[in-house]
Tab-separated table of C-alpha atoms in Angstrom:
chain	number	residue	atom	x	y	z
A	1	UNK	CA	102.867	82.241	99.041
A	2	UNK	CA	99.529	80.627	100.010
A	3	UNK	CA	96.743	83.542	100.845
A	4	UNK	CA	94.206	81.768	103.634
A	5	UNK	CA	90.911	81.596	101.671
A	6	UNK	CA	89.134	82.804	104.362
A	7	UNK	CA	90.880	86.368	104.189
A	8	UNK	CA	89.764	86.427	100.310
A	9	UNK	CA	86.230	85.264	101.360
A	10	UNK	CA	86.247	88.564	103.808
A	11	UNK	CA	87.822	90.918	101.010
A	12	UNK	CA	84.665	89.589	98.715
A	13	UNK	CA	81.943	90.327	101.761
A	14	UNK	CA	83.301	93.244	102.230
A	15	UNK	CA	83.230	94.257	98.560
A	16	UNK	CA	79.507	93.603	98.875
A	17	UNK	CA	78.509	95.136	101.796
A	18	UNK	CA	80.029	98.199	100.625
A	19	UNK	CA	78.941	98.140	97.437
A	20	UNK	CA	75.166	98.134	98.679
A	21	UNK	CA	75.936	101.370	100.646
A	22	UNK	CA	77.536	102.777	97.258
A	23	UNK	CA	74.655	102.060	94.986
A	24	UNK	CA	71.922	103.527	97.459
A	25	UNK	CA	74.310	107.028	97.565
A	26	UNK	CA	74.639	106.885	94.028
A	27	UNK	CA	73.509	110.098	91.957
A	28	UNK	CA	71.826	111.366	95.479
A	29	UNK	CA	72.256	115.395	95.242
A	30	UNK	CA	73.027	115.663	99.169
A	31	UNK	CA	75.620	114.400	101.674
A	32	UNK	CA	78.117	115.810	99.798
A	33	UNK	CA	80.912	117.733	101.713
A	34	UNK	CA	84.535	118.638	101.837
A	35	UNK	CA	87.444	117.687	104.010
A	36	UNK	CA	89.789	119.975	105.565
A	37	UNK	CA	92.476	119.933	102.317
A	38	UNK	CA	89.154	121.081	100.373
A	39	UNK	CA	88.590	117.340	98.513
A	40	UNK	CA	85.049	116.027	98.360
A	41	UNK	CA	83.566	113.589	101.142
A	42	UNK	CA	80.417	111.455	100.744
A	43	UNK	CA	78.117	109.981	102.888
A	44	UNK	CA	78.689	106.966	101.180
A	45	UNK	CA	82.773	107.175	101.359
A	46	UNK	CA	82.005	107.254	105.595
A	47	UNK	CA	79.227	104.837	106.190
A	48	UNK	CA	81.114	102.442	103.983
A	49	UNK	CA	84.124	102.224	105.891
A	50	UNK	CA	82.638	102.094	108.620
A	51	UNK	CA	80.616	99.016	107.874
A	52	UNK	CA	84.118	97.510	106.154
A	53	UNK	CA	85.990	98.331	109.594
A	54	UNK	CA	83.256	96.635	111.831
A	55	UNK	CA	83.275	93.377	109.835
A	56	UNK	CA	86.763	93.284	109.976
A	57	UNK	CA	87.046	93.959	114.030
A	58	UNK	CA	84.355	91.170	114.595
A	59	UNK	CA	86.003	88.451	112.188
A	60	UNK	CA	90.108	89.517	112.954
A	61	UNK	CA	90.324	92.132	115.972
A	62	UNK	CA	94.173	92.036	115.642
A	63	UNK	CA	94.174	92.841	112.276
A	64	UNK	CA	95.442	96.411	111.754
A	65	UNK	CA	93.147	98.819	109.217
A	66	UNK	CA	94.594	101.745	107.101
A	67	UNK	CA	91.768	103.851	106.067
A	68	UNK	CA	91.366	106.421	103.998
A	69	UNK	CA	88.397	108.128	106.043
A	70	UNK	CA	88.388	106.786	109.635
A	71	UNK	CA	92.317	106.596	110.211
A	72	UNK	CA	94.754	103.689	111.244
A	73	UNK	CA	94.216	101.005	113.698
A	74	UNK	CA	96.663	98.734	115.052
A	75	UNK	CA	98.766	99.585	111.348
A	76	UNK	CA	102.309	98.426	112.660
A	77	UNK	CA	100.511	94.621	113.204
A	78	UNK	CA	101.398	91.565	110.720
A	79	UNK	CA	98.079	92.045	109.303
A	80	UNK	CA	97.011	95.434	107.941
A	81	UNK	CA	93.384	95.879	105.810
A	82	UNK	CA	94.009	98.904	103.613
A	83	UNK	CA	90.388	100.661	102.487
A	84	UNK	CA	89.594	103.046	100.465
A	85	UNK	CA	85.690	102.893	100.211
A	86	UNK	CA	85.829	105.535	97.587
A	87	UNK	CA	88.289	106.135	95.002
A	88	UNK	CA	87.542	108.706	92.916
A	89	UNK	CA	85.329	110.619	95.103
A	90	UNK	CA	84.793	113.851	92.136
A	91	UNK	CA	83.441	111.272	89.876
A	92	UNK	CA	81.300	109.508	91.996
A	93	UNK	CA	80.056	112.798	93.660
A	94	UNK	CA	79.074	114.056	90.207
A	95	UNK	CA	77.356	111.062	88.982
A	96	UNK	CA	80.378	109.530	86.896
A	97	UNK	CA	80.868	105.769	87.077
A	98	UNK	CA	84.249	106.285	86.924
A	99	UNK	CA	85.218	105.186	90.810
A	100	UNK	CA	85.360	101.987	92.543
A	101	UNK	CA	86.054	100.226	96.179
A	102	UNK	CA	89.294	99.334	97.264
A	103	UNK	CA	90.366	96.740	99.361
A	104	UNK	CA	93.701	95.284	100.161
A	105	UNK	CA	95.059	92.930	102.739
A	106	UNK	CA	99.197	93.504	103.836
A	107	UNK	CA	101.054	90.742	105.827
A	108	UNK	CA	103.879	92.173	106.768
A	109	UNK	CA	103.923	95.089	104.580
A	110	UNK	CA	103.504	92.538	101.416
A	111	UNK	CA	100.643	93.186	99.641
A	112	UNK	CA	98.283	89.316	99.480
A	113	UNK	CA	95.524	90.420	97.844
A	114	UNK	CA	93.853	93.308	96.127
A	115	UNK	CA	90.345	93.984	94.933
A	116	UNK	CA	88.745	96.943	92.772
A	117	UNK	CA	85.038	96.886	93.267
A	118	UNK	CA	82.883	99.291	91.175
A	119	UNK	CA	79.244	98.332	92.648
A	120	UNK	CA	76.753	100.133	90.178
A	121	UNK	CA	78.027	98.250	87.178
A	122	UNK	CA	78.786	95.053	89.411
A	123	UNK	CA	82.548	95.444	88.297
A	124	UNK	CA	85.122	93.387	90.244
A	125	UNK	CA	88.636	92.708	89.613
A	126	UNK	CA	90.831	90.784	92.593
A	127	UNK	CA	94.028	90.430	92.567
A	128	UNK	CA	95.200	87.096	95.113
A	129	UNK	CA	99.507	86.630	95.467
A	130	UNK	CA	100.218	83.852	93.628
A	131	UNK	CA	97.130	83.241	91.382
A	132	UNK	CA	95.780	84.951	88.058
A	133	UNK	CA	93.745	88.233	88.394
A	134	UNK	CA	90.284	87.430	87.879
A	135	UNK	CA	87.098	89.763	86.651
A	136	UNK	CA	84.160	89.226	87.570
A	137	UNK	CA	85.400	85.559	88.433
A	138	UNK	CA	87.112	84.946	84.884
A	139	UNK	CA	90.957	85.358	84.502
A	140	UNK	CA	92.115	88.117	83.099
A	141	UNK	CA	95.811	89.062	81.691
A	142	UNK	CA	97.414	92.250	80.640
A	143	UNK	CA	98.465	92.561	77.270
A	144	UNK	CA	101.862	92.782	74.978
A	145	UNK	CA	103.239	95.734	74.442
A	146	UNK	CA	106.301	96.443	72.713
A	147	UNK	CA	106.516	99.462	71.113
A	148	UNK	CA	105.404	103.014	73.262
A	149	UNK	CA	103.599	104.441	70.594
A	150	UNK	CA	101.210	102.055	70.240
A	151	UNK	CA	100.291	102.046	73.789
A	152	UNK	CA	97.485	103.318	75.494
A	153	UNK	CA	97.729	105.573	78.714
A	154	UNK	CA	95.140	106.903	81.118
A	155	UNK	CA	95.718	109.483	83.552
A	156	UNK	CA	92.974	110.912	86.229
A	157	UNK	CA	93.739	114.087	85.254
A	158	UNK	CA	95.920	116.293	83.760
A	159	UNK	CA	95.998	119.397	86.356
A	160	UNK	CA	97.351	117.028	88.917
A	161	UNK	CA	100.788	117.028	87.312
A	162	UNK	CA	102.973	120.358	88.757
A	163	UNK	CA	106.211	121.952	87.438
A	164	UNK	CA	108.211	119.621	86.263
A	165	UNK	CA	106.391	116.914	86.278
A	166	UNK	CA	103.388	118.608	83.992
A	167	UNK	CA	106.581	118.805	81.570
A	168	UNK	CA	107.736	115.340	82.010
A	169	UNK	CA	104.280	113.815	81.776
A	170	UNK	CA	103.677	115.855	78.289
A	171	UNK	CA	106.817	114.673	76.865
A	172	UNK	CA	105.235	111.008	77.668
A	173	UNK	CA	101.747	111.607	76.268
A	174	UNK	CA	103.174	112.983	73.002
A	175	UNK	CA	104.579	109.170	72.575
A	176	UNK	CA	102.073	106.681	72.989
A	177	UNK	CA	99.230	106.168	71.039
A	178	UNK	CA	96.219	107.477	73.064
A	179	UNK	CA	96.337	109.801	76.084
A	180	UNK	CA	93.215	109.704	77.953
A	181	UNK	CA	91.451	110.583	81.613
A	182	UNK	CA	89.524	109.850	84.034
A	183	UNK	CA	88.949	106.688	85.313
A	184	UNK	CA	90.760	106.873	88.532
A	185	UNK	CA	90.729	102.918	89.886
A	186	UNK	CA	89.302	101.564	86.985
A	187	UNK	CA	91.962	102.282	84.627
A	188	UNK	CA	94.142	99.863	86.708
A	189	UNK	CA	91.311	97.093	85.932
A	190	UNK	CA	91.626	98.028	82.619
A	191	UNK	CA	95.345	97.496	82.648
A	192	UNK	CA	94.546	94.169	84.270
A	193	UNK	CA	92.363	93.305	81.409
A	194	UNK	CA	94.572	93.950	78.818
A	195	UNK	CA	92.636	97.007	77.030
A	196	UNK	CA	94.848	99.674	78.181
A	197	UNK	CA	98.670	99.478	78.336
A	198	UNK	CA	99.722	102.253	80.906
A	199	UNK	CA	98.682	104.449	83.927
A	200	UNK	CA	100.792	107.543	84.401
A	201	UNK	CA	99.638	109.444	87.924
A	202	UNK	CA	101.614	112.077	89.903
A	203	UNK	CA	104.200	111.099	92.559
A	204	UNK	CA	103.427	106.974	91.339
């Protein structure tokens, strides 16, 4: 499938203008608030959607936008941005670098492209249907393998796992080589990178 270059030329603007509003939030002790399911909101998680949803009105106005802050817009239309100007909101609110930017563009429900931004340390993986992952501009591949207990596995954390899954997921991390946490987004970079070998969340 050929992705127009002009959609991946938005995803990358949009990375950036973002990422400006991300880095000026950064490690700032106020606008920090809660939403009604008692999860953090920043400043920075609204004010960058909103810029993200703008430039994508102007440029494709019957492109539909999923958003993790501001809602859906025209979602059921061949087109569909998915943003999530924030992911890991905890660590970002608490000064951790472990968060990033996502953006994704659907045509007809088929993901096209993908990109994990993390602005402070000018981190950026994209992901275009069809072509190699890149970071930072430079392919990247995941890595071999074969056995699970020499793999790798992050988690974001381990109290998000209930029941039977906290069992299930415990049975897993006594297997592989290294169970760690944490890095939300970035751990999928990682896996894209080929320094990390699995990412175990709840309910994925």
């Amino acid at each position: 499938m050929h992705v127009n270059e002009t959609y991946v030329d938005l995803a990358g603007r949009l990375a950036e203008a973002s990422g400006k509003i991300v880095r000026r939030h950064f490690r700032s002790l106020s606008g920090v608030g809660e939403k009604q399911d008692s999860t953090p909101v920043t400043i920075a998680d609204k004010e960058a959607e909103i810029v993200m949803r703008e430039m994508i009105q102007v440029e494709y106005p019957d492109h539909g936008i999923v958003g993790e802050e501001g809602g859906n817009t025209l979602q059921n239309n061949e087109f569909v941005w998915v943003l999530d100007p924030i992911d890991g909101t905890k660590n970002y609110a608490s000064g951790s670098y472990q968060f990033g930017t996502l953006i994704s563009l659907l045509k007809g429900g088929t993901c096209i492209l993908g990109i994990i931004n993390q602005p402070v340390l000018k981190e950026r993986w994209l992901g275009v249907r069809g072509q190699p992952t890149t970071f930072n501009g430079d392919p990247v591949q995941a890595r071999t393998c074969d056995e699970l207990t020499h793999a790798w596995m992050y988690s974001s954390s381990p109290d998000m796992f209930r029941l039977d899954d906290k069992k299930k997921f415990a049975r897993l991390a006594s297997r592989v080589k290294h169970s760690l946490f944490g890095t939300d987004c970035i751990g999928y970079g990682l896996v894209a990178s080929g320094f990390t070998d699995i990412i175990c969340e709840d309910q994925m």
